[in-house]
PDB file of C-alpha atoms in Angstrom:
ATOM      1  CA  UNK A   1       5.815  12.183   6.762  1.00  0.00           C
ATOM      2  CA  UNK A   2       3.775   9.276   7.787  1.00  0.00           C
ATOM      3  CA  UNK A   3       2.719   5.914   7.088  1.00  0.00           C
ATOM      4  CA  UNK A   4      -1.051   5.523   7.979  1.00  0.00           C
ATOM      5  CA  UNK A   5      -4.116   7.775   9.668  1.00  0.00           C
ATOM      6  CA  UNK A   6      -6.593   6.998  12.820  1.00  0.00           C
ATOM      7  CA  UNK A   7      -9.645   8.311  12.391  1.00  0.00           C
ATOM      8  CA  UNK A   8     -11.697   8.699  15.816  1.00  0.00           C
ATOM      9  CA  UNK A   9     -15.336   8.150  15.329  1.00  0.00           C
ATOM     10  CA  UNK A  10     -18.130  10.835  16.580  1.00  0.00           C
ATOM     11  CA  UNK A  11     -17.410  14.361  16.042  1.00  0.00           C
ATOM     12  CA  UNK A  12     -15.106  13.481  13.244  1.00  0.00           C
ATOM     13  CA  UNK A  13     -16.646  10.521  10.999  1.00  0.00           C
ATOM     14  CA  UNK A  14     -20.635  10.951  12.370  1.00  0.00           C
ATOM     15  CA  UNK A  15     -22.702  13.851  13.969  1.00  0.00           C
ATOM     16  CA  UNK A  16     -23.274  11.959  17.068  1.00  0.00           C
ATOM     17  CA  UNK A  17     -21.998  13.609  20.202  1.00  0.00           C
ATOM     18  CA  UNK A  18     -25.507  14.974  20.922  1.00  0.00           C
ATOM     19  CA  UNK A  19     -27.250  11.885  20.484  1.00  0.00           C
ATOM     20  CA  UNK A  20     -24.977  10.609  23.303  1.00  0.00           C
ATOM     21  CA  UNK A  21     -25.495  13.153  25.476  1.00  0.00           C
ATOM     22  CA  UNK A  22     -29.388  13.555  24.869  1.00  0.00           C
ATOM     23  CA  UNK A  23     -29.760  10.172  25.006  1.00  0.00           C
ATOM     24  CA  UNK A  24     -27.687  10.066  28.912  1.00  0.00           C
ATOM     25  CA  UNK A  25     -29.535  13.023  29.931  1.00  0.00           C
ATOM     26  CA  UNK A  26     -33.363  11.192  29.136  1.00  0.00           C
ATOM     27  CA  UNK A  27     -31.621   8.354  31.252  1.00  0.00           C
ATOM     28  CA  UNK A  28     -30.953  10.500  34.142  1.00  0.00           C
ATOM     29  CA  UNK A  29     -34.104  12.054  33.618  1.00  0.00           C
ATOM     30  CA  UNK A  30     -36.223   8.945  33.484  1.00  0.00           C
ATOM     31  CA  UNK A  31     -34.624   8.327  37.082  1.00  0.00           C
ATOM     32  CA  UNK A  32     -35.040  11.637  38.500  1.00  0.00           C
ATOM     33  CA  UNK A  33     -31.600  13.435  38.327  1.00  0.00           C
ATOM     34  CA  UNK A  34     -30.837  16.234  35.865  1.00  0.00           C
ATOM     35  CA  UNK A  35     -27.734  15.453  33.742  1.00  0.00           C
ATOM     36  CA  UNK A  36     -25.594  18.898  32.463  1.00  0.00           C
ATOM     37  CA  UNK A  37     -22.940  20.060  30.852  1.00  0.00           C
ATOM     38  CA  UNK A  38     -20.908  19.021  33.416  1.00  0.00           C
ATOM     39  CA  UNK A  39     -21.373  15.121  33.015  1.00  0.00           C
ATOM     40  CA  UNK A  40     -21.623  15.192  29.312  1.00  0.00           C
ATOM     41  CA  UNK A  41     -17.568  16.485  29.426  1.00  0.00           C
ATOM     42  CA  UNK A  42     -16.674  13.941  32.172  1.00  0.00           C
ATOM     43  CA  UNK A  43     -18.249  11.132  30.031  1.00  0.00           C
ATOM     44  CA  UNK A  44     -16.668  12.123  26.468  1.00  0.00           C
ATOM     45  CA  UNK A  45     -13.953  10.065  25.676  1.00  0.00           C
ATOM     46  CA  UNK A  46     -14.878   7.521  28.488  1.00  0.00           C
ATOM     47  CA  UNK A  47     -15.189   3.861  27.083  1.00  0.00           C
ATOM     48  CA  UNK A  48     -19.094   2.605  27.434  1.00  0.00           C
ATOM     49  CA  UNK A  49     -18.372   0.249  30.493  1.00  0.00           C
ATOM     50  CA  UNK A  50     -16.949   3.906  32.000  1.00  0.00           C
ATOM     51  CA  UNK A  51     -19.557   5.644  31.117  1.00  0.00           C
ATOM     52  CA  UNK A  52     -21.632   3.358  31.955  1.00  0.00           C
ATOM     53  CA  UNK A  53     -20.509   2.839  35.441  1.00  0.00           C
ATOM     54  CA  UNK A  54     -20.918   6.941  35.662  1.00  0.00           C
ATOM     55  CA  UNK A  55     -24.156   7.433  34.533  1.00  0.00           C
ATOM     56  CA  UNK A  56     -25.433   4.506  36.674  1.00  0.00           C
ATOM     57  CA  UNK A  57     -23.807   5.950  39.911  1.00  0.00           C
ATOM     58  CA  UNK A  58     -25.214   9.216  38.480  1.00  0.00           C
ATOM     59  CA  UNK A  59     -28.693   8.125  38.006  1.00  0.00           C
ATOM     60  CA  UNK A  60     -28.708   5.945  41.696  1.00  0.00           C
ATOM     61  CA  UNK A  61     -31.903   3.851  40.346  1.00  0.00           C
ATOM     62  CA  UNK A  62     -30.271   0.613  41.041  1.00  0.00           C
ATOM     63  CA  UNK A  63     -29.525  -0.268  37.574  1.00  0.00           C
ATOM     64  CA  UNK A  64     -26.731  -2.826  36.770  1.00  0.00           C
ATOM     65  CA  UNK A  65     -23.657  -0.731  34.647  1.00  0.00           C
ATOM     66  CA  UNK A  66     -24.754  -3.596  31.985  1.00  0.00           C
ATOM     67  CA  UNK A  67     -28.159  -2.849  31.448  1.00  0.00           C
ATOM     68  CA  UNK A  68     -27.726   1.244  31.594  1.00  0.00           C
ATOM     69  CA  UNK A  69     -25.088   0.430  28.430  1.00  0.00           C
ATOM     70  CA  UNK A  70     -27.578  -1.688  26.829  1.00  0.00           C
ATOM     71  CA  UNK A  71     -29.889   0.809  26.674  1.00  0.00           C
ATOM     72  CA  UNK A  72     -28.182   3.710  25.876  1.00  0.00           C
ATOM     73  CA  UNK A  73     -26.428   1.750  22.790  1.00  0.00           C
ATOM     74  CA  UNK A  74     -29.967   0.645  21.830  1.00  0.00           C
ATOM     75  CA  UNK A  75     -31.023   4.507  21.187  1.00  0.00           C
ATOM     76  CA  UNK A  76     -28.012   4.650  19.609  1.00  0.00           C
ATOM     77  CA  UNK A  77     -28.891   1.818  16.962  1.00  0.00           C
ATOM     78  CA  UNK A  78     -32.259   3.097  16.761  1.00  0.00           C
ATOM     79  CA  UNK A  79     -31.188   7.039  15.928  1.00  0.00           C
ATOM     80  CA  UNK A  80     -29.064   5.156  13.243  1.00  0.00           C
ATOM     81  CA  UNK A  81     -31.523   3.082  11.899  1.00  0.00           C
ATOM     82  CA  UNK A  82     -33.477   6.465  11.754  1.00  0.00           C
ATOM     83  CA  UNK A  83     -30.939   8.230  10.311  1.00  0.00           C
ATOM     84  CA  UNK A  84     -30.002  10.673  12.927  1.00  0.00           C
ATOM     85  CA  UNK A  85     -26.371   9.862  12.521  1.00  0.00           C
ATOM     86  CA  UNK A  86     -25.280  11.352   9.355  1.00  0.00           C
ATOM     87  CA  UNK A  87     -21.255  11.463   8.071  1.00  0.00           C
ATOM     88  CA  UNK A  88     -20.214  15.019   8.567  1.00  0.00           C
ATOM     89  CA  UNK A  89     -19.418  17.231   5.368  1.00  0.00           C
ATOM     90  CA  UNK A  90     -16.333  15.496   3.626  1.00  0.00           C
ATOM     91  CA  UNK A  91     -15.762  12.987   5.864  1.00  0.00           C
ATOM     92  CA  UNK A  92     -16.447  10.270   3.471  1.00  0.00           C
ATOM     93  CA  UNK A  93     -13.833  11.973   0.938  1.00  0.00           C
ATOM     94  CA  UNK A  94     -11.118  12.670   3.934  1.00  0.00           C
ATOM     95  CA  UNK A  95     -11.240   8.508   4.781  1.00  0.00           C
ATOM     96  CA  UNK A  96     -11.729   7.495   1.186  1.00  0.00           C
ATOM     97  CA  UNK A  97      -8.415   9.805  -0.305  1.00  0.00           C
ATOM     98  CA  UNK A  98      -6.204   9.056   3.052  1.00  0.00           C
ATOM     99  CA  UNK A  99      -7.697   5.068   2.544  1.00  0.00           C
ATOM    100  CA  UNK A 100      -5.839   4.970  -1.158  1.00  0.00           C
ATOM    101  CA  UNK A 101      -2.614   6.274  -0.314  1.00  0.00           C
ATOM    102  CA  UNK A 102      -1.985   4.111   3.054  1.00  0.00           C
ATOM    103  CA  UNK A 103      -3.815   2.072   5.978  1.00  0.00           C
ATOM    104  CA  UNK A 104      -6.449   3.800   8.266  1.00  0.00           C
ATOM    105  CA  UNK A 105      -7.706   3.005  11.495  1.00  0.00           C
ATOM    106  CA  UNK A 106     -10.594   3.564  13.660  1.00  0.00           C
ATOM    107  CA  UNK A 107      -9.959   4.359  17.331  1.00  0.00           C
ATOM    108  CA  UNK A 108     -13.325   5.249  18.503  1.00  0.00           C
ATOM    109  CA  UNK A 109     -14.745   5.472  22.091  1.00  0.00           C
ATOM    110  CA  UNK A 110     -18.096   3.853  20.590  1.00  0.00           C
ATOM    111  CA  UNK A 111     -18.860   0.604  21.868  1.00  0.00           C
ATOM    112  CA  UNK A 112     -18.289  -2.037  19.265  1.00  0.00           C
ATOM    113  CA  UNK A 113     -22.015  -2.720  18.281  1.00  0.00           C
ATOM    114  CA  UNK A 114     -21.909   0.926  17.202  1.00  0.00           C
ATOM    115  CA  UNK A 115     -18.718   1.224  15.668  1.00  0.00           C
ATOM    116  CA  UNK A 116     -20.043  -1.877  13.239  1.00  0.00           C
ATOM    117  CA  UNK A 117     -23.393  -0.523  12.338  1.00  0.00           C
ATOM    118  CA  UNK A 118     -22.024   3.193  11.928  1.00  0.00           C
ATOM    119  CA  UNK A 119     -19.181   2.102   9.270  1.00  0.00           C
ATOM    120  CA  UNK A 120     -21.220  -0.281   7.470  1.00  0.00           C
ATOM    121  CA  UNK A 121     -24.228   1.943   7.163  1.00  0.00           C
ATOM    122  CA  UNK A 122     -22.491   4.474   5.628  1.00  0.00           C
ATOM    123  CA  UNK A 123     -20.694   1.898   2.920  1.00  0.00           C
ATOM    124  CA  UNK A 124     -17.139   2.800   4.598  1.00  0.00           C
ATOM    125  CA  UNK A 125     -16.203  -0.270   6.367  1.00  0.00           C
ATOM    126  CA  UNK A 126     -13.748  -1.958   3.840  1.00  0.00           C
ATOM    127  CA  UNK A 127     -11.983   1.437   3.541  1.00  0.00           C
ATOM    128  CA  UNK A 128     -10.496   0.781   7.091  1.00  0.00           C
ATOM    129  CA  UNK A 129      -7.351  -1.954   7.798  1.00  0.00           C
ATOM    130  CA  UNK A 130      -8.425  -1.740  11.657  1.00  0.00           C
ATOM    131  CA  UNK A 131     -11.070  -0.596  14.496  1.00  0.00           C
ATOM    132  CA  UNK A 132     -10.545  -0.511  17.792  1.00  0.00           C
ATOM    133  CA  UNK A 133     -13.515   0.191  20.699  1.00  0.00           C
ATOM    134  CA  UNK A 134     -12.141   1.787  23.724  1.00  0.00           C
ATOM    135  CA  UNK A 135     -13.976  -0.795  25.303  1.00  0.00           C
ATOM    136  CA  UNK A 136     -11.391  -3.837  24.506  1.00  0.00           C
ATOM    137  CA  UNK A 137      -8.333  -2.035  26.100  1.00  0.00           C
ATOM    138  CA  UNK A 138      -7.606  -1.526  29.369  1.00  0.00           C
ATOM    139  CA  UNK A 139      -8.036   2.490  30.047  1.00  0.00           C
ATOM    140  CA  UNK A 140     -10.702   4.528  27.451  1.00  0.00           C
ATOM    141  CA  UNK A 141      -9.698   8.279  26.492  1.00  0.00           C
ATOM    142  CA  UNK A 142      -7.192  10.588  27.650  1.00  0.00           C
ATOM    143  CA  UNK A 143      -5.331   7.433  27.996  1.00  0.00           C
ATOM    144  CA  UNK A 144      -3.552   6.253  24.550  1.00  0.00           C
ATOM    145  CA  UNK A 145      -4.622   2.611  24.511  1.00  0.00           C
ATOM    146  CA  UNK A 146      -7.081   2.904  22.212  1.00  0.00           C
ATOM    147  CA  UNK A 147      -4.321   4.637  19.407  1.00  0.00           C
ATOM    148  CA  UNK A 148      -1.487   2.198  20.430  1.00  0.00           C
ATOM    149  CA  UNK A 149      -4.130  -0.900  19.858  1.00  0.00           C
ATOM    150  CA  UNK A 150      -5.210   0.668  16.397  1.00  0.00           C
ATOM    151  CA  UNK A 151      -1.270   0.963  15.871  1.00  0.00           C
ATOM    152  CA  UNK A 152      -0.676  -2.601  16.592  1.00  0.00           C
ATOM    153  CA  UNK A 153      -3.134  -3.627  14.408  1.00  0.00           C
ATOM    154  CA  UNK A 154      -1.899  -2.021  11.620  1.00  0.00           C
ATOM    155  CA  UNK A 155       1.441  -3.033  11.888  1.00  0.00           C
ATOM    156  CA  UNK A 156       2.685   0.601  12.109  1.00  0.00           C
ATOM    157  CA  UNK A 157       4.500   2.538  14.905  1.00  0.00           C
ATOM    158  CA  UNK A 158       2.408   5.081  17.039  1.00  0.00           C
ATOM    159  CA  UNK A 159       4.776   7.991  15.774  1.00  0.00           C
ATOM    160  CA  UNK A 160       4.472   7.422  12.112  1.00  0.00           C
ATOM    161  CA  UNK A 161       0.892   7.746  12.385  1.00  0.00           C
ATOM    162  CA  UNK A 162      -1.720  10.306  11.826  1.00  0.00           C
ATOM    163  CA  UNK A 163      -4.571  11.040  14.724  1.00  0.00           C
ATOM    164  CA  UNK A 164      -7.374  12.593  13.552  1.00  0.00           C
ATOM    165  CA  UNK A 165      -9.815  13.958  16.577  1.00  0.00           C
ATOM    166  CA  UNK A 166     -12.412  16.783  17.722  1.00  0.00           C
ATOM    167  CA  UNK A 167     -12.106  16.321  21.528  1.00  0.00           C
ATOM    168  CA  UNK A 168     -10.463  17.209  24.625  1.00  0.00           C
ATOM    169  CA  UNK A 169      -9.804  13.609  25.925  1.00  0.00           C
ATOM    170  CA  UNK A 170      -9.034  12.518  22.466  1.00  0.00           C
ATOM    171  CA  UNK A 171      -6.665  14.831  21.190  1.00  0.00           C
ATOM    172  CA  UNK A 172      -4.979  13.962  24.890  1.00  0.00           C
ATOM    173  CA  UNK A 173      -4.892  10.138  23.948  1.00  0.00           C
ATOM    174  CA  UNK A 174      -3.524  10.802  20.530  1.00  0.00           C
ATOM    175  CA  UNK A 175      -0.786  13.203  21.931  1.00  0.00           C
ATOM    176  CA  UNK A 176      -0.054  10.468  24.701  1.00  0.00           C
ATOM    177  CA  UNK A 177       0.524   7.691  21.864  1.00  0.00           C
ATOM    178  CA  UNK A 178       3.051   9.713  20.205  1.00  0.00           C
ATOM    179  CA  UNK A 179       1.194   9.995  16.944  1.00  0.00           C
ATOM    180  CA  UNK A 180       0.984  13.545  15.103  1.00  0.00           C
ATOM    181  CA  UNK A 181      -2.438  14.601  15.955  1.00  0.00           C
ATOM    182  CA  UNK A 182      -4.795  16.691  13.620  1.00  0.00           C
ATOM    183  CA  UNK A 183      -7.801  18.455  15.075  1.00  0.00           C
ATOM    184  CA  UNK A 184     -11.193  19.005  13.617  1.00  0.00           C
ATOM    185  CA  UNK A 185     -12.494  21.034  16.926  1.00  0.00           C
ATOM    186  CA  UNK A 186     -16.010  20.308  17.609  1.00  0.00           C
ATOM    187  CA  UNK A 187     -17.792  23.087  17.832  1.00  0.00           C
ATOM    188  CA  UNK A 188     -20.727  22.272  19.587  1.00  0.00           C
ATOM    189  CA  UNK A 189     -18.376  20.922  22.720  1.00  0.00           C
ATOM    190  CA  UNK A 190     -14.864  22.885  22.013  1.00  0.00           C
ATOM    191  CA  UNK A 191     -11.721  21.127  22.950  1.00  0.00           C
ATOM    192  CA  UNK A 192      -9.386  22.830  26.299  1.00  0.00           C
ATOM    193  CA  UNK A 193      -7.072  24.541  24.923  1.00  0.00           C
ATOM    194  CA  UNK A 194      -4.647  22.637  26.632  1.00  0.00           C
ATOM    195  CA  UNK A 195      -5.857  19.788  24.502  1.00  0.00           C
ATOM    196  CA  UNK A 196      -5.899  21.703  21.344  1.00  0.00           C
ATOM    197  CA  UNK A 197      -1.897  22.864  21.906  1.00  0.00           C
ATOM    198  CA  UNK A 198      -0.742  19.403  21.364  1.00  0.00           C
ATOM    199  CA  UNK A 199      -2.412  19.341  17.813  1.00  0.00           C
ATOM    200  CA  UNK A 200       0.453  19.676  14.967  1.00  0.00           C
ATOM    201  CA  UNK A 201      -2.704  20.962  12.618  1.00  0.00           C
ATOM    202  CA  UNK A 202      -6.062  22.046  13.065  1.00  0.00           C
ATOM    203  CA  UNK A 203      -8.891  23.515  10.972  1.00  0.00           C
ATOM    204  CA  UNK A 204     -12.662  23.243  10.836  1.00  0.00           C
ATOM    205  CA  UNK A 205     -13.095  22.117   7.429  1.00  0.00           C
ATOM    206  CA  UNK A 206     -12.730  18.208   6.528  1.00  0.00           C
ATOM    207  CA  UNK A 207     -11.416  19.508   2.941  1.00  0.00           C
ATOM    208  CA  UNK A 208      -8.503  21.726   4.632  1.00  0.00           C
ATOM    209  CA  UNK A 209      -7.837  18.404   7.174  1.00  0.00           C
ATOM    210  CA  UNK A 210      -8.219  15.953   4.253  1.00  0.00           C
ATOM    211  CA  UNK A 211      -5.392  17.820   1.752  1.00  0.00           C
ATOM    212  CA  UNK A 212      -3.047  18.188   5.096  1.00  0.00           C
ATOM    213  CA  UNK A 213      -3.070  13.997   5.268  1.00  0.00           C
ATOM    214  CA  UNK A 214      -2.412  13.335   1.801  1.00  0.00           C
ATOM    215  CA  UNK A 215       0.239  15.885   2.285  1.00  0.00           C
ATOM    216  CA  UNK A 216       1.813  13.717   5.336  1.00  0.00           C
ATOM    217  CA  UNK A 217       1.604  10.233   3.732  1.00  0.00           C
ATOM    218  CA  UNK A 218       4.550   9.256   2.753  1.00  0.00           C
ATOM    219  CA  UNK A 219       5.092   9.254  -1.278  1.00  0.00           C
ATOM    220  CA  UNK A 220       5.973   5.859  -1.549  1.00  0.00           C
ATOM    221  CA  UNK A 221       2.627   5.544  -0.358  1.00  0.00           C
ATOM    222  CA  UNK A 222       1.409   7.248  -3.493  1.00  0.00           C
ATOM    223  CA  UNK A 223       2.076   4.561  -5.905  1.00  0.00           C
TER     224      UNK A 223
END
């Protein structure tokens, strides 16, 4: 049984991991270089001063890591604003139901400025005790910092929590924090298998991964 659930972000809140990578490809493409498959899955997971640093390397336009961020967050805010970034089917249910029988988190490789908008666009934002960017610990995804900051925050060990997460680099950062990770596999960039072996439960439905939380809070929880 557990205590509390960390949500990761895109892929599993939003439909947003191909805005990211169209919107690093029309970078690359704006300089000249064709981004792939092959970038998009070293980037995922990466914090945005990481990715950053990789697309701006990648791109070799001369750019400062800062400004390539800047405007690759900016789309972001704008596909938002345009309503590009919907919450996936029964995503607002899984965080509402898991949100009234014990604390949630947000451990989310977004930068901050999107984390914020995201949540409080969709009217979710007071449902969550803590958020956490990747960005404001040391190491982003596979590494656990992210979880084990969420963790801290609310006050609740790493192993009595819930991970809930789509990718390969963050089903690998929930596994490293010791928390008992659920996957919702994203279909449109399929975790390793590898990745997907350390998952206690997985299934493709938000329903099926929202009735296997409430099943792991802990009843006293329940009151």
């Amino acid at each position: 049984m557990a205590d509390a659930v960390v949500f990761d972000m895109d892929g599993v809140l939003v439909e947003s991991e191909h805005l990211w990578e169209g919107l690093w490809t029309a970078f690359a493409a704006d300089r000249g270089k064709q981004w792939g498959p092959e970038q998009t899955r070293s980037c995922q997971g990466m914090s945005a001063p990481e990715w950053a640093a990789f697309l701006t390397e990648f791109a070799g336009a001369g750019d400062s890591a800062a400004d390539t961020e800047r405007t690759v967050v900016d789309g972001m805010i704008k596909a938002l604003e345009d309503g590009e970034i919907d919450l996936l089917p029964g995503a607002r249910e899984m965080v509402t139901d898991a949100a009234s029988l014990g604390p949630i988190a947000l451990a989310s490789s977004a930068p901050r400025r999107v984390i914020d908008a995201v949540l409080a666009h969709h009217g979710v934002e007071h449902h969550f005790k803590a958020t956490v960017s990747s960005a404001e610990v040391p190491r982003g995804k596979p590494s656990p910092d992210v979880y084990l900051a969420a963790a801290e925050k609310l006050g609740v060990p790493a192993a009595n929590c819930l991970a809930v997460e789509d990718s390969s680099n963050g089903l690998r950062a929930a596994a490293a924090a010791g928390m008992t990770v659920v996957a919702i596999p994203n279909p449109t960039y399929p975790p390793a298998e590898d990745a997907l072996a350390g998952a206690s439960y997985s299934a493709s439905d938000h329903d099926a991964v929202r009735r296997y939380l409430l099943s792991q809070l802990k009843e006293g929880d329940r009151a």
